mmCIF file of C-alpha atoms in Angstrom:
data_model
loop_
_atom_site.group_PDB
_atom_site.id
_atom_site.type_symbol
_atom_site.label_atom_id
_atom_site.label_comp_id
_atom_site.label_asym_id
_atom_site.label_seq_id
_atom_site.Cartn_x
_atom_site.Cartn_y
_atom_site.Cartn_z
ATOM 1 C CA MET A 1 97.399 84.545 125.803
ATOM 2 C CA GLU A 2 99.584 81.504 125.036
ATOM 3 C CA THR A 3 102.454 80.359 127.154
ATOM 4 C CA SER A 4 105.908 79.691 125.797
ATOM 5 C CA SER A 5 105.098 76.011 125.312
ATOM 6 C CA SER A 6 102.529 76.878 122.607
ATOM 7 C CA LEU A 7 104.907 78.921 120.491
ATOM 8 C CA PRO A 8 106.289 77.388 117.276
ATOM 9 C CA ALA A 9 109.316 75.144 117.667
ATOM 10 C CA LYS A 10 112.831 76.541 117.376
ATOM 11 C CA LEU A 11 111.625 80.078 117.986
ATOM 12 C CA PRO A 12 112.186 82.295 121.029
ATOM 13 C CA SER A 13 109.823 81.634 123.917
ATOM 14 C CA ARG A 14 108.578 84.253 126.356
ATOM 15 C CA ASP A 15 111.430 83.165 128.694
ATOM 16 C CA SER A 16 114.108 83.607 126.033
ATOM 17 C CA ILE A 17 112.635 86.941 125.080
ATOM 18 C CA GLY A 18 112.902 87.957 128.725
ATOM 19 C CA GLU A 19 116.565 86.976 128.648
ATOM 20 C CA ILE A 20 117.063 89.124 125.559
ATOM 21 C CA MET A 21 115.446 92.045 127.325
ATOM 22 C CA GLU A 22 117.748 91.508 130.289
ATOM 23 C CA ASP A 23 120.741 91.377 127.952
ATOM 24 C CA SER A 24 119.621 94.585 126.294
ATOM 25 C CA GLU A 25 119.301 96.261 129.659
ATOM 26 C CA THR A 26 122.974 95.584 130.267
ATOM 27 C CA ASP A 27 123.836 97.856 127.398
ATOM 28 C CA THR A 28 126.159 100.641 128.492
ATOM 29 C CA LEU A 29 123.605 103.365 127.878
ATOM 30 C CA VAL A 30 120.956 101.605 129.932
ATOM 31 C CA ARG A 31 123.279 100.694 132.781
ATOM 32 C CA VAL A 32 124.359 104.290 133.174
ATOM 33 C CA LEU A 33 120.737 105.404 133.391
ATOM 34 C CA SER A 34 119.777 102.721 135.914
ATOM 35 C CA LEU A 35 122.613 103.011 138.454
ATOM 36 C CA PRO A 36 121.654 104.228 141.954
ATOM 37 C CA ILE A 37 122.878 107.706 142.833
ATOM 38 C CA ASP A 38 124.029 108.562 146.312
ATOM 39 C CA SER A 39 124.000 112.038 147.796
ATOM 40 C CA SER A 40 127.768 112.565 147.424
ATOM 41 C CA LYS A 41 127.522 111.881 143.678
ATOM 42 C CA GLN A 42 124.580 114.250 143.417
ATOM 43 C CA GLN A 43 126.675 116.952 145.097
ATOM 44 C CA ARG A 44 129.568 116.328 142.712
ATOM 45 C CA ARG A 45 127.146 116.570 139.780
ATOM 46 C CA ARG A 46 125.828 119.873 141.061
ATOM 47 C CA ARG A 47 129.389 121.194 141.323
ATOM 48 C CA CYS A 48 130.132 119.942 137.804
ATOM 49 C CA ALA A 49 126.971 121.588 136.503
ATOM 50 C CA PHE A 50 128.019 124.873 138.143
ATOM 51 C CA LYS A 51 131.463 124.662 136.545
ATOM 52 C CA THR A 52 129.930 123.863 133.148
ATOM 53 C CA ALA A 53 127.699 126.912 133.374
ATOM 54 C CA SER A 54 130.784 129.105 133.806
ATOM 55 C CA LEU A 55 132.663 127.674 130.812
ATOM 56 C CA PRO A 56 133.168 129.772 127.672
ATOM 57 C CA PRO A 57 130.434 129.323 125.015
ATOM 58 C CA ARG A 58 132.865 127.666 122.590
ATOM 59 C CA LEU A 59 133.854 125.004 125.110
ATOM 60 C CA CYS A 60 130.191 124.389 125.984
ATOM 61 C CA ARG A 61 129.414 123.863 122.306
ATOM 62 C CA GLN A 62 132.301 121.400 122.040
ATOM 63 C CA GLN A 63 130.983 119.437 125.034
ATOM 64 C CA SER A 64 127.466 119.471 123.570
ATOM 65 C CA PHE A 65 128.847 118.180 120.269
ATOM 66 C CA GLY A 66 130.692 115.445 122.152
ATOM 67 C CA ARG A 67 127.503 114.388 123.923
ATOM 68 C CA ASP A 68 125.654 114.248 120.588
ATOM 69 C CA ILE A 69 128.341 112.019 119.075
ATOM 70 C CA GLY A 70 128.339 109.799 122.168
ATOM 71 C CA HIS A 71 124.561 109.553 122.082
ATOM 72 C CA ALA A 72 124.596 108.602 118.386
ATOM 73 C CA ALA A 73 127.298 105.975 118.958
ATOM 74 C CA ALA A 74 125.451 104.422 121.921
ATOM 75 C CA GLU A 75 122.167 104.140 120.062
ATOM 76 C CA THR A 76 123.883 102.796 116.928
ATOM 77 C CA TYR A 77 125.574 100.141 119.059
ATOM 78 C CA LEU A 78 122.267 99.145 120.670
ATOM 79 C CA LEU A 79 120.456 98.860 117.332
ATOM 80 C CA THR A 80 123.331 96.903 115.781
ATOM 81 C CA ARG A 81 123.326 94.406 118.659
ATOM 82 C CA LEU A 82 119.583 93.887 118.370
ATOM 83 C CA SER A 83 119.820 93.525 114.567
ATOM 84 C CA PHE A 84 122.418 90.756 114.765
ATOM 85 C CA ARG A 85 120.451 89.020 117.508
ATOM 86 C CA LEU A 86 117.360 89.183 115.313
ATOM 87 C CA LEU A 87 119.260 87.681 112.363
ATOM 88 C CA SER A 88 120.183 84.732 114.546
ATOM 89 C CA TYR A 89 116.452 83.972 114.879
ATOM 90 C CA LEU A 90 115.502 84.620 111.269
ATOM 91 C CA GLY A 91 118.159 82.327 109.835
ATOM 92 C CA ILE A 92 118.552 82.149 106.063
ATOM 93 C CA GLY A 93 115.451 82.804 103.998
ATOM 94 C CA TYR A 94 115.265 83.729 100.316
ATOM 95 C CA ARG A 95 112.454 86.265 100.633
ATOM 96 C CA TRP A 96 113.801 88.341 103.491
ATOM 97 C CA ILE A 97 117.375 88.278 102.132
ATOM 98 C CA THR A 98 116.253 89.650 98.750
ATOM 99 C CA ARG A 99 114.228 92.308 100.544
ATOM 100 C CA LEU A 100 117.220 93.173 102.695
ATOM 101 C CA LEU A 101 119.287 93.748 99.558
ATOM 102 C CA ALA A 102 116.467 95.813 98.056
ATOM 103 C CA LEU A 103 116.315 97.838 101.262
ATOM 104 C CA GLY A 104 119.998 98.633 100.895
ATOM 105 C CA LEU A 105 119.493 99.967 97.365
ATOM 106 C CA TYR A 106 116.380 101.851 98.446
ATOM 107 C CA ALA A 107 118.280 103.559 101.271
ATOM 108 C CA MET A 108 121.174 104.368 98.942
ATOM 109 C CA PHE A 109 118.915 106.213 96.478
ATOM 110 C CA LEU A 110 117.290 108.200 99.285
ATOM 111 C CA MET A 111 120.594 108.864 101.073
ATOM 112 C CA PRO A 112 120.750 112.595 100.152
ATOM 113 C CA GLY A 113 117.507 113.127 102.049
ATOM 114 C CA PHE A 114 118.440 110.845 104.927
ATOM 115 C CA LEU A 115 121.707 112.715 105.507
ATOM 116 C CA GLN A 116 119.957 116.095 105.665
ATOM 117 C CA VAL A 117 117.329 114.776 108.078
ATOM 118 C CA ALA A 118 119.989 113.045 110.213
ATOM 119 C CA TYR A 119 121.990 116.264 110.500
ATOM 120 C CA GLN A 120 118.941 118.147 111.763
ATOM 121 C CA TYR A 121 117.983 115.274 114.039
ATOM 122 C CA PHE A 122 121.327 115.272 115.851
ATOM 123 C CA PHE A 123 122.205 118.957 115.808
ATOM 124 C CA SER A 124 118.987 120.990 115.730
ATOM 125 C CA ARG A 125 118.187 122.780 118.984
ATOM 126 C CA GLN A 126 114.509 122.123 118.316
ATOM 127 C CA VAL A 127 114.929 118.361 118.774
ATOM 128 C CA ARG A 128 114.943 116.852 122.268
ATOM 129 C CA ARG A 129 116.204 113.291 121.891
ATOM 130 C CA SER A 130 115.671 110.219 124.058
ATOM 131 C CA ILE A 131 113.463 111.624 126.791
ATOM 132 C CA VAL A 132 112.820 108.773 129.234
ATOM 133 C CA TYR A 133 109.146 107.881 129.711
ATOM 134 C CA GLY A 134 109.431 104.446 131.355
ATOM 135 C CA ASP A 135 111.775 101.924 132.940
ATOM 136 C CA GLN A 136 112.433 99.705 129.900
ATOM 137 C CA PRO A 137 115.531 100.211 127.710
ATOM 138 C CA ARG A 138 113.481 101.381 124.714
ATOM 139 C CA ASN A 139 111.129 103.624 126.703
ATOM 140 C CA ARG A 140 112.380 106.811 125.080
ATOM 141 C CA LEU A 141 110.787 109.500 122.937
ATOM 142 C CA ASP A 142 112.015 112.339 120.744
ATOM 143 C CA LEU A 143 110.359 115.761 120.795
ATOM 144 C CA TYR A 144 110.313 118.094 117.791
ATOM 145 C CA LEU A 145 109.570 121.620 118.982
ATOM 146 C CA PRO A 146 108.565 124.680 116.913
ATOM 147 C CA THR A 147 110.883 127.688 116.910
ATOM 148 C CA ASN A 148 107.900 129.864 117.787
ATOM 149 C CA SER A 149 107.311 129.470 121.522
ATOM 150 C CA ASP A 150 104.312 131.803 121.790
ATOM 151 C CA GLY A 151 101.352 130.010 123.354
ATOM 152 C CA LEU A 152 100.668 126.297 123.781
ATOM 153 C CA LYS A 153 101.020 124.162 120.644
ATOM 154 C CA PRO A 154 99.022 121.165 119.419
ATOM 155 C CA VAL A 155 100.805 117.834 119.854
ATOM 156 C CA VAL A 156 101.050 114.727 117.683
ATOM 157 C CA ALA A 157 102.099 111.518 119.461
ATOM 158 C CA PHE A 158 103.603 109.471 116.642
ATOM 159 C CA VAL A 159 104.277 105.706 116.662
ATOM 160 C CA THR A 160 106.663 104.633 113.930
ATOM 161 C CA GLY A 161 106.381 101.484 111.839
ATOM 162 C CA GLY A 162 108.986 98.803 111.142
ATOM 163 C CA ALA A 163 107.179 95.435 110.840
ATOM 164 C CA TRP A 164 107.225 95.092 114.658
ATOM 165 C CA ILE A 165 110.939 94.283 114.254
ATOM 166 C CA ILE A 166 112.919 97.335 113.106
ATOM 167 C CA GLY A 167 110.839 100.216 114.447
ATOM 168 C CA TYR A 168 112.801 103.156 115.837
ATOM 169 C CA LYS A 169 111.782 106.608 117.017
ATOM 170 C CA ALA A 170 114.119 108.401 114.581
ATOM 171 C CA TRP A 171 112.137 106.978 111.645
ATOM 172 C CA GLY A 172 109.661 109.783 112.366
ATOM 173 C CA ALA A 173 112.277 112.544 112.120
ATOM 174 C CA LEU A 174 111.170 113.838 108.709
ATOM 175 C CA LEU A 175 107.534 114.101 109.808
ATOM 176 C CA GLY A 176 108.549 115.652 113.136
ATOM 177 C CA LEU A 177 110.807 118.288 111.605
ATOM 178 C CA GLN A 178 108.282 119.309 108.972
ATOM 179 C CA LEU A 179 105.299 119.509 111.317
ATOM 180 C CA ALA A 180 107.379 121.483 113.825
ATOM 181 C CA GLU A 181 107.895 124.077 111.080
ATOM 182 C CA ARG A 182 104.115 124.543 111.185
ATOM 183 C CA ASP A 183 103.954 125.126 114.950
ATOM 184 C CA ILE A 184 103.001 121.541 115.805
ATOM 185 C CA ILE A 185 104.922 119.578 118.450
ATOM 186 C CA VAL A 186 105.655 115.979 117.500
ATOM 187 C CA ALA A 187 106.559 113.285 120.030
ATOM 188 C CA CYS A 188 108.015 110.181 118.350
ATOM 189 C CA LEU A 189 107.702 107.170 120.638
ATOM 190 C CA ASP A 190 110.197 104.332 120.753
ATOM 191 C CA TYR A 191 109.067 100.909 121.956
ATOM 192 C CA ARG A 192 110.464 97.412 122.339
ATOM 193 C CA ASN A 193 110.699 95.517 119.049
ATOM 194 C CA PHE A 194 110.845 91.772 118.549
ATOM 195 C CA PRO A 195 112.804 89.870 119.844
ATOM 196 C CA GLN A 196 113.319 92.407 122.634
ATOM 197 C CA GLY A 197 109.583 92.208 123.306
ATOM 198 C CA THR A 198 106.335 90.883 121.872
ATOM 199 C CA ILE A 199 103.105 92.647 120.920
ATOM 200 C CA SER A 200 101.782 93.104 124.463
ATOM 201 C CA ASP A 201 105.074 94.755 125.434
ATOM 202 C CA MET A 202 104.843 97.067 122.428
ATOM 203 C CA VAL A 203 101.271 98.095 123.222
ATOM 204 C CA ASN A 204 102.117 98.673 126.880
ATOM 205 C CA ASP A 205 105.158 100.768 125.952
ATOM 206 C CA VAL A 206 103.161 102.950 123.581
ATOM 207 C CA SER A 207 100.371 103.419 126.106
ATOM 208 C CA GLN A 208 102.898 104.425 128.752
ATOM 209 C CA GLY A 209 104.495 106.875 126.327
ATOM 210 C CA ILE A 210 101.134 108.480 125.567
ATOM 211 C CA ALA A 211 100.500 108.850 129.297
ATOM 212 C CA TYR A 212 103.841 110.613 129.675
ATOM 213 C CA ILE A 213 102.882 113.048 126.934
ATOM 214 C CA TYR A 214 99.526 113.761 128.577
ATOM 215 C CA ASN A 215 101.166 114.474 131.915
ATOM 216 C CA ASN A 216 104.301 116.349 130.842
ATOM 217 C CA ILE A 217 103.851 117.984 127.446
ATOM 218 C CA VAL A 218 102.834 121.344 128.903
ATOM 219 C CA GLU A 219 106.397 121.680 130.232
ATOM 220 C CA TYR A 220 107.582 121.711 126.612
ATOM 221 C CA GLY A 221 104.961 124.171 125.413
ATOM 222 C CA GLY A 222 102.376 121.608 124.339
ATOM 223 C CA ASP A 223 98.640 121.926 124.804
ATOM 224 C CA PRO A 224 97.313 118.897 126.763
ATOM 225 C CA ASN A 225 93.858 119.612 125.336
ATOM 226 C CA LYS A 226 95.063 119.304 121.738
ATOM 227 C CA ILE A 227 96.726 115.910 121.527
ATOM 228 C CA TYR A 228 96.512 113.722 118.420
ATOM 229 C CA LEU A 229 97.630 110.101 118.128
ATOM 230 C CA MET A 230 99.176 108.839 114.899
ATOM 231 C CA GLY A 231 100.756 105.590 113.762
ATOM 232 C CA GLN A 232 102.286 104.363 110.514
ATOM 233 C CA SER A 233 102.310 100.752 109.271
ATOM 234 C CA ALA A 234 103.030 98.487 112.279
ATOM 235 C CA GLY A 235 102.896 101.636 114.408
ATOM 236 C CA ALA A 236 99.323 102.219 113.221
ATOM 237 C CA HIS A 237 98.412 98.711 114.380
ATOM 238 C CA ILE A 238 100.153 99.070 117.765
ATOM 239 C CA SER A 239 98.702 102.522 118.469
ATOM 240 C CA ALA A 240 95.208 101.345 117.468
ATOM 241 C CA CYS A 241 95.541 98.455 119.928
ATOM 242 C CA ALA A 242 96.612 100.876 122.666
ATOM 243 C CA LEU A 243 93.710 103.171 121.800
ATOM 244 C CA LEU A 244 91.105 100.410 122.018
ATOM 245 C CA GLN A 245 92.655 98.878 125.126
ATOM 246 C CA GLN A 246 92.409 102.232 126.855
ATOM 247 C CA ALA A 247 88.843 102.820 125.603
ATOM 248 C CA VAL A 248 87.721 99.519 127.102
ATOM 249 C CA LYS A 249 89.294 100.369 130.476
ATOM 250 C CA GLU A 250 87.766 103.835 130.449
ATOM 251 C CA SER A 251 84.286 102.517 129.569
ATOM 252 C CA ARG A 252 84.441 100.069 132.477
ATOM 253 C CA GLY A 253 85.518 102.703 134.965
ATOM 254 C CA GLU A 254 88.920 101.116 135.523
ATOM 255 C CA SER A 255 91.975 103.094 136.547
ATOM 256 C CA ILE A 256 93.560 104.720 133.501
ATOM 257 C CA SER A 257 96.775 106.650 132.897
ATOM 258 C CA TRP A 258 95.362 108.663 129.969
ATOM 259 C CA SER A 259 91.905 109.325 128.586
ATOM 260 C CA VAL A 260 90.805 108.266 125.109
ATOM 261 C CA SER A 261 87.947 110.749 125.194
ATOM 262 C CA GLN A 262 90.471 113.595 125.505
ATOM 263 C CA LEU A 263 92.235 112.726 122.243
ATOM 264 C CA ASN A 264 91.304 115.081 119.425
ATOM 265 C CA ALA A 265 91.784 112.486 116.668
ATOM 266 C CA TYR A 266 93.564 109.310 115.646
ATOM 267 C CA PHE A 267 95.471 109.134 112.340
ATOM 268 C CA GLY A 268 96.273 105.657 110.998
ATOM 269 C CA LEU A 269 98.597 105.548 107.982
ATOM 270 C CA SER A 270 99.012 102.330 105.960
ATOM 271 C CA GLY A 271 98.085 100.156 108.915
ATOM 272 C CA GLY A 272 96.868 96.580 109.317
ATOM 273 C CA TYR A 273 93.994 96.087 111.725
ATOM 274 C CA ASN A 274 92.905 92.455 111.301
ATOM 275 C CA LEU A 275 95.819 90.089 111.885
ATOM 276 C CA LEU A 276 93.856 86.967 110.942
ATOM 277 C CA LYS A 277 93.589 88.295 107.388
ATOM 278 C CA LEU A 278 97.257 89.283 107.196
ATOM 279 C CA VAL A 279 99.165 86.210 108.429
ATOM 280 C CA ASP A 280 99.372 84.498 105.034
ATOM 281 C CA HIS A 281 99.987 87.788 103.242
ATOM 282 C CA PHE A 282 102.968 88.594 105.456
ATOM 283 C CA HIS A 283 104.295 85.038 105.081
ATOM 284 C CA GLY A 284 104.338 85.460 101.309
ATOM 285 C CA ARG A 285 106.318 88.681 101.660
ATOM 286 C CA GLY A 286 109.038 87.250 103.907
ATOM 287 C CA LEU A 287 107.673 87.832 107.404
ATOM 288 C CA TYR A 288 107.247 84.124 107.946
ATOM 289 C CA ARG A 289 104.232 82.778 109.747
ATOM 290 C CA SER A 290 106.268 81.235 112.568
ATOM 291 C CA ILE A 291 108.065 84.532 113.268
ATOM 292 C CA PHE A 292 104.865 86.556 113.013
ATOM 293 C CA LEU A 293 103.035 84.266 115.451
ATOM 294 C CA SER A 294 105.914 84.595 117.894
ATOM 295 C CA ILE A 295 105.687 88.388 117.665
ATOM 296 C CA MET A 296 101.924 88.205 118.286
ATOM 297 C CA GLU A 297 102.276 85.666 121.142
ATOM 298 C CA GLY A 298 100.659 82.749 119.350
ATOM 299 C CA GLU A 299 97.758 82.151 117.010
ATOM 300 C CA LYS A 300 95.148 82.385 119.771
ATOM 301 C CA SER A 301 96.220 85.973 120.486
ATOM 302 C CA LEU A 302 95.628 87.252 116.947
ATOM 303 C CA GLU A 303 92.037 88.228 117.702
ATOM 304 C CA GLN A 304 93.081 89.908 120.944
ATOM 305 C CA PHE A 305 95.406 92.202 118.999
ATOM 306 C CA SER A 306 93.186 92.835 115.973
ATOM 307 C CA PRO A 307 91.456 96.231 116.367
ATOM 308 C CA GLU A 308 88.900 95.398 113.674
ATOM 309 C CA ILE A 309 87.792 92.343 115.643
ATOM 310 C CA ILE A 310 87.994 94.025 119.037
ATOM 311 C CA VAL A 311 85.524 96.794 118.183
ATOM 312 C CA GLN A 312 82.915 94.206 117.133
ATOM 313 C CA ASN A 313 82.900 92.544 120.545
ATOM 314 C CA PRO A 314 79.386 93.122 121.959
ATOM 315 C CA GLY A 315 80.782 92.946 125.482
ATOM 316 C CA LEU A 316 82.704 96.216 125.080
ATOM 317 C CA GLY A 317 79.669 98.309 125.933
ATOM 318 C CA SER A 318 80.252 102.024 125.433
ATOM 319 C CA ALA A 319 83.939 101.753 124.471
ATOM 320 C CA ALA A 320 83.271 102.572 120.805
ATOM 321 C CA SER A 321 81.434 105.765 121.740
ATOM 322 C CA LEU A 322 84.537 107.024 123.583
ATOM 323 C CA LEU A 323 86.783 106.732 120.543
ATOM 324 C CA PRO A 324 87.966 109.996 118.978
ATOM 325 C CA HIS A 325 87.526 110.901 115.329
ATOM 326 C CA ILE A 326 89.485 108.242 113.423
ATOM 327 C CA ILE A 327 91.007 109.039 110.025
ATOM 328 C CA LEU A 328 92.664 106.233 108.063
ATOM 329 C CA PHE A 329 95.034 106.869 105.144
ATOM 330 C CA HIS A 330 96.187 104.261 102.641
ATOM 331 C CA GLY A 331 97.783 104.020 99.194
ATOM 332 C CA THR A 332 95.877 101.934 96.662
ATOM 333 C CA SER A 333 99.112 100.306 95.402
ATOM 334 C CA ASP A 334 100.327 99.277 98.850
ATOM 335 C CA TYR A 335 101.620 95.699 98.654
ATOM 336 C CA SER A 336 103.098 95.525 102.157
ATOM 337 C CA ILE A 337 99.671 95.959 103.779
ATOM 338 C CA PRO A 338 96.770 95.831 101.284
ATOM 339 C CA VAL A 339 94.453 98.822 101.116
ATOM 340 C CA ASP A 340 91.519 96.581 102.094
ATOM 341 C CA ALA A 341 92.938 96.552 105.635
ATOM 342 C CA SER A 342 91.952 100.199 106.091
ATOM 343 C CA LYS A 343 88.744 99.896 104.072
ATOM 344 C CA THR A 344 87.258 97.116 106.188
ATOM 345 C CA PHE A 345 88.410 98.708 109.458
ATOM 346 C CA ALA A 346 86.764 102.013 108.532
ATOM 347 C CA ASP A 347 83.534 100.203 107.601
ATOM 348 C CA THR A 348 83.594 98.269 110.871
ATOM 349 C CA LEU A 349 84.147 101.403 112.937
ATOM 350 C CA ARG A 350 81.196 103.151 111.306
ATOM 351 C CA ARG A 351 79.020 100.099 111.847
ATOM 352 C CA VAL A 352 79.623 100.146 115.613
ATOM 353 C CA GLY A 353 78.918 103.870 115.848
ATOM 354 C CA ALA A 354 82.432 105.341 115.794
ATOM 355 C CA ARG A 355 83.264 108.328 113.615
ATOM 356 C CA ALA A 356 85.692 107.163 110.945
ATOM 357 C CA ASP A 357 86.924 108.573 107.635
ATOM 358 C CA LEU A 358 88.992 106.864 104.955
ATOM 359 C CA ILE A 359 91.318 108.765 102.598
ATOM 360 C CA LEU A 360 92.899 106.826 99.730
ATOM 361 C CA TYR A 361 95.873 107.864 97.588
ATOM 362 C CA ASP A 362 95.646 106.483 94.090
ATOM 363 C CA GLY A 363 98.754 104.642 92.920
ATOM 364 C CA LYS A 364 100.717 105.205 96.141
ATOM 365 C CA ALA A 365 102.753 102.371 97.665
ATOM 366 C CA HIS A 366 103.510 101.662 101.328
ATOM 367 C CA THR A 367 106.116 104.356 101.950
ATOM 368 C CA ASP A 368 105.227 106.879 99.222
ATOM 369 C CA VAL A 369 102.911 108.981 101.387
ATOM 370 C CA PHE A 370 105.143 108.892 104.458
ATOM 371 C CA LEU A 371 108.628 109.144 102.951
ATOM 372 C CA GLN A 372 109.122 109.724 99.224
ATOM 373 C CA ASP A 373 106.434 112.400 98.804
ATOM 374 C CA PRO A 374 107.700 114.538 101.735
ATOM 375 C CA MET A 375 111.214 114.328 100.275
ATOM 376 C CA ARG A 376 109.920 115.854 97.046
ATOM 377 C CA GLY A 377 109.146 119.072 98.878
ATOM 378 C CA GLY A 378 106.516 121.544 97.728
ATOM 379 C CA LYS A 379 102.840 120.715 98.125
ATOM 380 C CA ASP A 380 101.936 117.399 99.706
ATOM 381 C CA GLU A 381 98.330 116.249 99.942
ATOM 382 C CA PHE A 382 98.793 114.158 103.087
ATOM 383 C CA PHE A 383 100.926 116.719 104.922
ATOM 384 C CA ASP A 384 98.634 119.595 104.009
ATOM 385 C CA TYR A 385 95.607 117.632 105.217
ATOM 386 C CA LEU A 386 97.246 116.920 108.589
ATOM 387 C CA VAL A 387 98.219 120.549 109.144
ATOM 388 C CA GLU A 388 94.823 121.894 108.108
ATOM 389 C CA PHE A 389 92.986 119.359 110.292
ATOM 390 C CA ILE A 390 95.137 120.046 113.368
ATOM 391 C CA HIS A 391 94.908 123.829 112.916
ATOM 392 C CA SER A 392 91.195 123.860 112.142
ATOM 393 C CA GLY A 393 89.503 126.471 114.317
ATOM 394 C CA ASP A 394 92.721 128.465 114.716
ATOM 395 C CA LYS A 395 92.476 131.286 112.171
ATOM 396 C CA GLU A 396 95.890 132.712 113.003
ATOM 397 C CA ALA A 397 97.604 129.359 112.526
ATOM 398 C CA LEU A 398 95.773 128.758 109.252
ATOM 399 C CA ALA A 399 96.820 132.201 108.036
ATOM 400 C CA ARG A 400 100.468 131.428 108.862
ATOM 401 C CA ASP A 401 100.169 128.111 107.061
ATOM 402 C CA ALA A 402 98.881 129.874 103.956
ATOM 403 C CA MET A 403 101.922 132.180 103.991
ATOM 404 C CA ALA A 404 104.474 129.467 104.763
ATOM 405 C CA PRO A 405 107.177 128.934 102.124
ATOM 406 C CA PRO A 406 107.047 125.661 100.187
ATOM 407 C CA ARG A 407 109.037 122.847 101.694
ATOM 408 C CA LYS A 408 112.385 122.307 100.008
ATOM 409 C CA ARG A 409 113.167 119.242 97.929
ATOM 410 C CA LEU A 410 115.538 116.817 99.676
ATOM 411 C CA VAL A 411 116.133 114.237 96.926
ATOM 412 C CA PRO A 412 116.353 114.628 93.127
ATOM 413 C CA GLU A 413 113.347 113.205 91.286
ATOM 414 C CA ILE A 414 115.378 110.588 89.405
ATOM 415 C CA LEU A 415 116.576 109.083 92.687
ATOM 416 C CA LEU A 416 113.031 109.027 94.059
ATOM 417 C CA ILE A 417 111.863 107.174 90.958
ATOM 418 C CA LEU A 418 114.685 104.636 91.279
ATOM 419 C CA ALA A 419 113.914 104.195 94.981
ATOM 420 C CA GLY A 420 110.304 103.446 94.116
ATOM 421 C CA LEU A 421 111.375 100.814 91.591
ATOM 422 C CA VAL A 422 113.546 98.872 94.062
ATOM 423 C CA SER A 423 111.482 99.495 97.205
ATOM 424 C CA PRO A 424 111.024 96.321 99.272
ATOM 425 C CA PHE A 425 107.867 97.741 100.849
#
């Protein structure tokens, strides 16, 4: 791994990134969570909790609403601060500015769906937001819980995308809400983005989040023996790195916080798994080479964080045999990350003895499968495959799925078409 001296000039070094992380940790939300608590304060909190329990239901609802608004404001403030700090590093570039404008139009066309999902995200009782899983400011996860609490439910640990820069746990809200309707718990993991952290920080955060799910999900009605790992776009890359890192440790008998061999499956959607092949492609699409190399901790680290290259290392021993069933999904018209990224990774996995399947969606772009198609409602090939795979072997769950009402449309078709035309992805 390179030191800060080997990073491209005029870009944040590991030291400056550490300063950014320290600045982020001074955010009001983080400071409140990290303050020491003495016994007298604990007693006052207990008394306050007792008084709250005795308040009329209407007043309790008002306080809950106030907490939701405060939570939304705090997280919006944090994301806004990080966005402006990121812009100070990116500077002015034609490609990313045009894509930023396109992103604005894209979001505007999909706004009817976003507003409905946001309302459920903030006000649904089935969503548990910002559960702390680690000691870093972005070590939070959201849980989407089924309304049916009978028996333990299968769990999907989901790692959102965002080009390693704008990832956020709420990006998985639509997937979480819809899978929860089918009696599947979804845990959407947040992690440090650049410049708050670099790739090793992201992988460590995700691995720590998965460990939390393994150790605590039963408290929320989840089945620790039915856990699935899923990532989308950059999240697919990060989660694949965490998966392989853990497999190597497990194969060598090292101390581990969660077991790869206990995962039921890994789902990778529209991911990139060989960074050496993607550097120039990303540069041409506005994620400039200098920025990308800073995210990945220098050119010499690209192989270290390329799952396709890692699995071919003959020194890994039995690590490949520990990997769960891996299913990769990709649209054939994906220009953000070419479909060949999943094709070659699937071929490589099979060659080293891992069980891997590849499912392609003809004519689909980078976000079609994950975002636009679910907003259409009704039948959805990707969603239906996930539910059927996770519920395989459970006849009662499959029977309920067959009787489930079709998902409602969130966005008119004309707006979805327009969104597809201006999509920056």
